[in-house]
Short mmCIF file of C-alpha atoms in Angstrom, two decimals:
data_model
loop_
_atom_site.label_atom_id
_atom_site.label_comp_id
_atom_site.label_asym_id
_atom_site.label_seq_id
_atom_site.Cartn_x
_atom_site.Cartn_y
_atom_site.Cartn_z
CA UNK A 232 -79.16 -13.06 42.79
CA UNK A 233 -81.08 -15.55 40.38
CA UNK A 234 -80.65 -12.39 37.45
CA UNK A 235 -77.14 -12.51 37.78
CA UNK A 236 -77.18 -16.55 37.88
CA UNK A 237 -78.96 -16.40 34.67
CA UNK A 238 -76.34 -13.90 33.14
CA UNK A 239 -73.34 -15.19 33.89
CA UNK A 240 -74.86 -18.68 32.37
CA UNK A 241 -75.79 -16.78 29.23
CA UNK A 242 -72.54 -15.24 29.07
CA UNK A 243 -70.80 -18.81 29.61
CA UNK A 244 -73.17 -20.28 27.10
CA UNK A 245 -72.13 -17.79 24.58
CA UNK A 246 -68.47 -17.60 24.83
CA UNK A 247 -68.39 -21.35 25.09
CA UNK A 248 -69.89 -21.84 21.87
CA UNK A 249 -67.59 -18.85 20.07
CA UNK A 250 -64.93 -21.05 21.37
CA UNK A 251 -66.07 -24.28 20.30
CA UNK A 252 -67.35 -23.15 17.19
CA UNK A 253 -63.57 -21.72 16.61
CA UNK A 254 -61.71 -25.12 17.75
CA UNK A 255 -63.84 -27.05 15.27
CA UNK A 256 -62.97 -25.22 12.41
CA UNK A 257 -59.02 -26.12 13.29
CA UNK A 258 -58.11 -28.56 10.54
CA UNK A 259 -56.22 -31.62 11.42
CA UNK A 260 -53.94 -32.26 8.50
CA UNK A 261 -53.16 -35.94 10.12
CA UNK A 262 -56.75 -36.98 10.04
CA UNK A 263 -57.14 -35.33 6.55
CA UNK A 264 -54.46 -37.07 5.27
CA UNK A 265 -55.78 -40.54 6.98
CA UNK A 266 -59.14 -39.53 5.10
CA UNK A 267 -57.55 -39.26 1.81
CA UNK A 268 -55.70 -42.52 1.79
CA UNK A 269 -58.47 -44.33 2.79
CA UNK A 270 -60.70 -42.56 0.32
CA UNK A 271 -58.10 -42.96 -2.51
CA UNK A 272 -57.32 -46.83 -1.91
CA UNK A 273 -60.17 -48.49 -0.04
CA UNK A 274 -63.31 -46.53 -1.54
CA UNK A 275 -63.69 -50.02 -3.80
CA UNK A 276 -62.45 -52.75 -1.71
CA UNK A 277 -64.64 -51.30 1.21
CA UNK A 278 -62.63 -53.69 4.23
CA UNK A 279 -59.22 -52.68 5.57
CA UNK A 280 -56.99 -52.73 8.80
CA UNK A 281 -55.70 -49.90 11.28
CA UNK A 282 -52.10 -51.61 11.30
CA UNK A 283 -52.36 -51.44 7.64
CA UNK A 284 -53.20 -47.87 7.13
CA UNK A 285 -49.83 -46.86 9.78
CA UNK A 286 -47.81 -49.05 7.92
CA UNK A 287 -48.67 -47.61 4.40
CA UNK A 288 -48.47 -43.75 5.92
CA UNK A 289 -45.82 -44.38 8.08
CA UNK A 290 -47.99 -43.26 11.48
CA UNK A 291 -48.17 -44.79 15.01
CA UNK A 292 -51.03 -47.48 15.01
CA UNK A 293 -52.76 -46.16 18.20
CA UNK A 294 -52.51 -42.86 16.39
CA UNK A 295 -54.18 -44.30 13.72
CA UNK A 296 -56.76 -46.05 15.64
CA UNK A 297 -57.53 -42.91 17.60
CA UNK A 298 -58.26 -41.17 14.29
CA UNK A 299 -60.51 -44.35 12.93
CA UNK A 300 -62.61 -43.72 16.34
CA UNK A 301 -63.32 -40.50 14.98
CA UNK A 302 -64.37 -41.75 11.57
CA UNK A 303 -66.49 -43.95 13.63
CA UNK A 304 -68.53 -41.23 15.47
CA UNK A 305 -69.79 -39.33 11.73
CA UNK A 306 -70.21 -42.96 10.25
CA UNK A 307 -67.30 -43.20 7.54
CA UNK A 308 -66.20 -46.09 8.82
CA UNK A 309 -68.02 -49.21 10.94
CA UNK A 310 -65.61 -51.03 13.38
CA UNK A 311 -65.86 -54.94 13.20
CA UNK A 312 -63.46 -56.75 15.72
CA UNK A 313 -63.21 -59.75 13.77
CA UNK A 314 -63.04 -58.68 10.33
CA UNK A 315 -61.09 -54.98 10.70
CA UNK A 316 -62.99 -52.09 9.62
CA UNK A 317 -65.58 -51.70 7.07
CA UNK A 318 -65.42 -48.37 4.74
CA UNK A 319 -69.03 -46.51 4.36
CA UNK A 320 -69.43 -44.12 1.47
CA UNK A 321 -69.44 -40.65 2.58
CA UNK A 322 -73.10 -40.36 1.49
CA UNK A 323 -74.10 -42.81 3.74
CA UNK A 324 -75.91 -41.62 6.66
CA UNK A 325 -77.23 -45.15 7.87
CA UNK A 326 -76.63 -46.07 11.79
CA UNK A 327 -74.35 -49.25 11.64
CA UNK A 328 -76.61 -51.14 11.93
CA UNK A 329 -79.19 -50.37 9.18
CA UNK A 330 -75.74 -50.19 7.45
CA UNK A 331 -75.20 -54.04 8.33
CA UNK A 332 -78.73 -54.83 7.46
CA UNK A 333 -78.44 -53.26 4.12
CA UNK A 334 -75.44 -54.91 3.33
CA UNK A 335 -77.09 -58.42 4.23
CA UNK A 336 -80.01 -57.55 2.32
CA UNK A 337 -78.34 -56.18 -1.33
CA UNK A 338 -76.19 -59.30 -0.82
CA UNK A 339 -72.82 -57.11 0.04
CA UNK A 340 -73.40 -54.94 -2.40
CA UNK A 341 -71.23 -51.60 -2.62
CA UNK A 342 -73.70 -49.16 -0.85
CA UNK A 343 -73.24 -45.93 -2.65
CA UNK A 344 -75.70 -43.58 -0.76
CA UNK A 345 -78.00 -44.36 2.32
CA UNK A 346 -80.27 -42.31 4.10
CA UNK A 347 -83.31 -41.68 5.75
CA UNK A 348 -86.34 -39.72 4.35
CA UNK A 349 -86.70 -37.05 7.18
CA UNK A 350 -90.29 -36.46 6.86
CA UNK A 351 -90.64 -34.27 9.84
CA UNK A 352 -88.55 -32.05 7.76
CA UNK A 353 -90.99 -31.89 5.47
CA UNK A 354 -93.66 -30.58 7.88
CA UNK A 355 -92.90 -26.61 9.23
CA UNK A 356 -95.71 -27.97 11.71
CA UNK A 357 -93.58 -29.83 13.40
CA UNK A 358 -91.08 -27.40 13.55
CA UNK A 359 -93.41 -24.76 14.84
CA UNK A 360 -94.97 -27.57 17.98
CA UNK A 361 -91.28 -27.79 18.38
CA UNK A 362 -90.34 -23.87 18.93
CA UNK A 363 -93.21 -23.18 20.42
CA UNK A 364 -92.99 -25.76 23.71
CA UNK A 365 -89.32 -24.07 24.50
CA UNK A 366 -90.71 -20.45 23.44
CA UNK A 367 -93.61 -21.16 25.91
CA UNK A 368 -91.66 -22.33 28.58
CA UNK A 369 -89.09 -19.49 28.44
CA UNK A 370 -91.83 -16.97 28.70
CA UNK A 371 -92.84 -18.95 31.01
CA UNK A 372 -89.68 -18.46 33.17
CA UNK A 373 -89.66 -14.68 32.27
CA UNK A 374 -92.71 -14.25 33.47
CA UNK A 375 -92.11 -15.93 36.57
CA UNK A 376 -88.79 -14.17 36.93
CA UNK A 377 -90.86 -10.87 36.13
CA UNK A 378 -93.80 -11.55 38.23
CA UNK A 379 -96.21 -10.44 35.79
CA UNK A 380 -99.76 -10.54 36.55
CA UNK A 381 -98.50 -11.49 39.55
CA UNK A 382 -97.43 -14.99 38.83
CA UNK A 383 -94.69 -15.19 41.44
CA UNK A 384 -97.22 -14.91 44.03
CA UNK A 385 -99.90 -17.63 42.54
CA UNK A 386 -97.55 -19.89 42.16
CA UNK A 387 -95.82 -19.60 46.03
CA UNK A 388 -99.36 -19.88 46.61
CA UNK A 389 -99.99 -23.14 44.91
CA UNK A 390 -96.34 -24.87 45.16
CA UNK A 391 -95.04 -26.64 48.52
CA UNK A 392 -93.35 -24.46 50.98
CA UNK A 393 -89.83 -24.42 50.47
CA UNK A 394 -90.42 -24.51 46.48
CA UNK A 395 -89.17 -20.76 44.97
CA UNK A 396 -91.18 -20.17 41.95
CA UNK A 397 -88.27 -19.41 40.27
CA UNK A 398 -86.94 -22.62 40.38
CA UNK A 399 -89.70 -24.51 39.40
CA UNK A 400 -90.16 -22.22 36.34
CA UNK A 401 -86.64 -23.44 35.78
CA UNK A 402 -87.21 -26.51 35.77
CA UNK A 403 -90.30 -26.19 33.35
CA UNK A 404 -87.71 -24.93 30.92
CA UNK A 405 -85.39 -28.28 31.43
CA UNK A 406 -88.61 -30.55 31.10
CA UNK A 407 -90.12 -28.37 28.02
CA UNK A 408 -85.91 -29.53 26.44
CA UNK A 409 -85.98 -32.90 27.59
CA UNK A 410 -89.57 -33.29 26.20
CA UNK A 411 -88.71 -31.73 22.82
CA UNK A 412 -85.73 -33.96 22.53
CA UNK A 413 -87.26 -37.06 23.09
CA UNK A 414 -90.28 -36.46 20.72
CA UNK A 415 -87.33 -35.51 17.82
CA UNK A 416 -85.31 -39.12 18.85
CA UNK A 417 -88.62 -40.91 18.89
CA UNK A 418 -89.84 -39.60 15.07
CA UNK A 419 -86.11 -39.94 13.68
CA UNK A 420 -86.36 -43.61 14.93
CA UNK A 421 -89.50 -43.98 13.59
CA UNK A 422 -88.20 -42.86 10.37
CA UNK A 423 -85.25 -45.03 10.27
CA UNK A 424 -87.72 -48.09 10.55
CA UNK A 425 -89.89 -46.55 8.09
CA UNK A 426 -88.26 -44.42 5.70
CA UNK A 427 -84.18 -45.80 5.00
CA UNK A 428 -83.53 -45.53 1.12
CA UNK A 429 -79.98 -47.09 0.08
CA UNK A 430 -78.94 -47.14 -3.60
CA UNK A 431 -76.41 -50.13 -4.58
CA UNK A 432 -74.04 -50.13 -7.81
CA UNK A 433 -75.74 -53.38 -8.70
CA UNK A 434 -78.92 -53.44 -6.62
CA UNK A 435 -80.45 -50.59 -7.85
CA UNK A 436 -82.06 -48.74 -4.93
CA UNK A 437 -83.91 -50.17 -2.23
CA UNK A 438 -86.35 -48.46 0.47
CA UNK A 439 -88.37 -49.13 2.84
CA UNK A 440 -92.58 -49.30 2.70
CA UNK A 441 -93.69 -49.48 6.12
CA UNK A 442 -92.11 -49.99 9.39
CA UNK A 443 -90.25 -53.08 9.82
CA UNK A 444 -89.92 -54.06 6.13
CA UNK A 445 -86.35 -54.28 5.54
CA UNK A 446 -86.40 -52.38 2.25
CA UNK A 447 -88.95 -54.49 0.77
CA UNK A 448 -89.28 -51.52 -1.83
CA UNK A 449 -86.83 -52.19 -4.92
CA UNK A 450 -86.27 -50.26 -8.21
CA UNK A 451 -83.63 -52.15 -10.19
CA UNK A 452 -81.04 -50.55 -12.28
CA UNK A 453 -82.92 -51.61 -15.64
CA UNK A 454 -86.27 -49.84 -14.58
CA UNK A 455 -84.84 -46.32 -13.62
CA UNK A 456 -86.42 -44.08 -16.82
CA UNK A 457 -85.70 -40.70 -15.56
CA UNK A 458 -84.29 -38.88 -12.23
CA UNK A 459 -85.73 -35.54 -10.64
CA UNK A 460 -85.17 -33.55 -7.79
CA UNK A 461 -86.67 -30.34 -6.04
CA UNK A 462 -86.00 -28.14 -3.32
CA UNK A 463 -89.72 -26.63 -2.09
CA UNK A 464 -89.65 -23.83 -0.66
CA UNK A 465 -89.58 -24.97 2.83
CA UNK A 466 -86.93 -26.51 2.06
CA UNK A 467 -84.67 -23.61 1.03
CA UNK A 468 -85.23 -21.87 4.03
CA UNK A 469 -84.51 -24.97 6.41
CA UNK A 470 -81.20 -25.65 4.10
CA UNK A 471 -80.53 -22.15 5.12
CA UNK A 472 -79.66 -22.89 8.64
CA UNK A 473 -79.08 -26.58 8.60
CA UNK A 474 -75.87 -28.75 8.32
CA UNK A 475 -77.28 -30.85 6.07
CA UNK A 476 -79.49 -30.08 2.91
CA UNK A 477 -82.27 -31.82 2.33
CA UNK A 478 -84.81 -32.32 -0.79
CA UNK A 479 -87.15 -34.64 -2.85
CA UNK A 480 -86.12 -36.88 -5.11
CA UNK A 481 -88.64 -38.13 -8.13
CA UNK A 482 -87.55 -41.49 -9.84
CA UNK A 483 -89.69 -42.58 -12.50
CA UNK A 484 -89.10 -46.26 -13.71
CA UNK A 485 -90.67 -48.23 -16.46
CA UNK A 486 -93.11 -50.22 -14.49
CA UNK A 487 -95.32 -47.31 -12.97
CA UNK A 488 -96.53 -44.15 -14.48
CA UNK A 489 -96.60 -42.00 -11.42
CA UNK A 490 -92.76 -41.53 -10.05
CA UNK A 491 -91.77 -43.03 -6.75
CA UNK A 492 -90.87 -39.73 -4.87
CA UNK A 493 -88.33 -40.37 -1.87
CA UNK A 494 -88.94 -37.11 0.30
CA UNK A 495 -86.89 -34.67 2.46
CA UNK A 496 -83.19 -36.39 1.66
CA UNK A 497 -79.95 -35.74 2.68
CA UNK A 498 -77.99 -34.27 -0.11
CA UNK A 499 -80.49 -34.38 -3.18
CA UNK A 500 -78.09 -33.26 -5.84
CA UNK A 501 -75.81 -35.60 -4.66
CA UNK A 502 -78.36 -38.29 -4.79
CA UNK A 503 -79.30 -37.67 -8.02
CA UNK A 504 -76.03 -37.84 -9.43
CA UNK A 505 -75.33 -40.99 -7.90
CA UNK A 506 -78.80 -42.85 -9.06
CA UNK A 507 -77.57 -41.40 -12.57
CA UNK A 508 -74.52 -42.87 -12.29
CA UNK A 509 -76.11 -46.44 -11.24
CA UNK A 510 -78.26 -45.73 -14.78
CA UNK A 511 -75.38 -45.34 -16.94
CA UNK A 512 -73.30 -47.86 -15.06
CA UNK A 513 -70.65 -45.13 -14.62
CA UNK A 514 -69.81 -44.39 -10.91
CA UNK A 515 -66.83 -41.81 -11.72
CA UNK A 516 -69.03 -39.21 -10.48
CA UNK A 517 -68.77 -41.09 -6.83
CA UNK A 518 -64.81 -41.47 -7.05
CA UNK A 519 -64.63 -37.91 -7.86
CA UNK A 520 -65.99 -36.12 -5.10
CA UNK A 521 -66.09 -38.88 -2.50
CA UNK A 522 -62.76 -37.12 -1.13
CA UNK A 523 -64.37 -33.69 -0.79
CA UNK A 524 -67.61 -35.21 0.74
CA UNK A 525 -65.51 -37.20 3.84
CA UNK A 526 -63.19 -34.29 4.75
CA UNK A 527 -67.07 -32.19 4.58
CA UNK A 528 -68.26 -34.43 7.20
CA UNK A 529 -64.71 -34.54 9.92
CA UNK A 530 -65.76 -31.30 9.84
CA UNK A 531 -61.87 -30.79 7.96
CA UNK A 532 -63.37 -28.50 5.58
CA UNK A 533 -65.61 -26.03 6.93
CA UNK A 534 -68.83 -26.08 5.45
CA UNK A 535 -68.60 -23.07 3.53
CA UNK A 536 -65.83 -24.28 1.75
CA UNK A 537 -67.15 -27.65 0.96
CA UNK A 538 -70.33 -25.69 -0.70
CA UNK A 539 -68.27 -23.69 -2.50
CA UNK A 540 -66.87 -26.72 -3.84
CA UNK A 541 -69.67 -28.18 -4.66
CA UNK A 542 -71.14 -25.10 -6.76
CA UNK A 543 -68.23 -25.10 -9.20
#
């Protein structure tokens, strides 16, 4: 009974994702075209209104503010109820409030990028402790299931009557998930407080030291020399198979000899282009390809496409 339990819930788990996986690639031409007004008239001035976004496309407001919501959950936009809502640049990967914060702290300036240096990216280690808890505890649960070496009877030896040792190899496997979660939420907190990097047009860019230090870290516009980036190997092969590519960044400025390297970043071309920009004072790069970038991330272009874009 408990093997076909198990295969009808890997069936369901399968078909459910085919079918999600299917309904997210759907494009919705209303949100895209909310996306492009907003990205075509508010990239600069940063604050605008749902009521004036339906009046300007001629849409329902609470059809609008639906949409917004969306915006909300990947982070385009930040809702404030007294001041309307506040316009992120689609290279900014900050949680509102380390969005907030930055703004306080560059004195409102126009964040162009933010993001956090994933350094448990930069680690397979971590990746491997992580695979190898739920790899355990699935062979864990086959072996149960299985009874080899005769586990199924030790453990009905040692558990409480009542207790099937099926179940409570089961449940292994939901702890071993719930424990590997928690350990990835706690380090990509920890890197938020530690690790946040956010480039201004005036600013320059500004990063964080330590934990707690409110980007205490600045390079200002003047002292940017040179820009590098690299994709190390482990890199590629993560990039491979994730969302979101990641890589280092080098800047070298004209106060230390040894370049300030900012590791394991969310979009590294990208990055680079836009602390280039900030150099030459010439953010048409950022105009350009904004667009392309928010549609990207509403999941409006699938990411294929939006690669493929970004390639030519």
């Amino acid at each position: 009974m408990l093997h076909i339990f198990l295969g009808i819930a890997i069936l369901g788990f399968i078909v459910g994702g085919i079918i999600g996986f299917l309904m997210h690639r759907r494009t919705d031409t209303l949100l895209a075209k909310i996306v492009d007004h907003i990205m075509t008239k508010y990239i600069d001035e940063r604050m605008f209104r749902a009521e004036s976004i339906a009046k300007e496309l001629g849409i329902d407001e609470e059809i609008v503010r639906k949409k917004l919501s969306i915006l909300e959950e990947y982070g385009l936009v930040h809702h404030d109820p007294k001041r309307g809502y506040i316009l992120a640049d689609p290279l900014v990967f900050l949680t509102p409030r380390d969005y907030l914060k930055a703004l306080r702290i560059t004195a409102n300036d126009n964040i162009l990028y933010g993001g956090y240096q994933y350094y448990y990216l930069a680690n397979p280690v971590y990746f491997i402790i992580q695979v190898g808890i739920l790899v355990s505890a699935f062979i864990f649960v086959l072996m149960t299931i299985l009874n080899v070496y005769g586990l199924k009877e030790t453990l009905r030896s040692i558990l409480p009557t009542g207790v099937s040792p099926e179940a409570f190899s089961l449940f292994t496997l939901a702890i071993a998930i719930i424990f590997v979660d928690a350990l990835n939420n706690l380090i990509k907190v920890l890197a938020r407080e530690k690790y946040s990097v956010v480039v201004g047009a005036k600013s320059g860019i500004s990063y964080n030291r330590k934990i707690g230090d409110e980007f205490g870290g600045n390079i200002p516009r003047y002292a940017i020399k040179n820009i590098d980036y690299d994709v190390p190997l482990w890199y590629k092969i993560y990039n491979l198979f994730g969302s979101i590519p990641v890589g280092n960044i080098k800047v070298y400025t004209s106060e230390k000899k040894e370049p300030i390297v900012f590791k394991a970043m969310p979009f590294p071309r990208e990055l680079y282009n836009i602390i280039k920009s900030v150099k030459l004072g010439a953010l048409q790069w950022r105009k350009r390809y904004a667009r392309t970038i928010a549609l990207w991330r509403t999941g409006v272009f699938p990411v294929e496409e939006a690669r493929r874009r970004r390639r030519r």
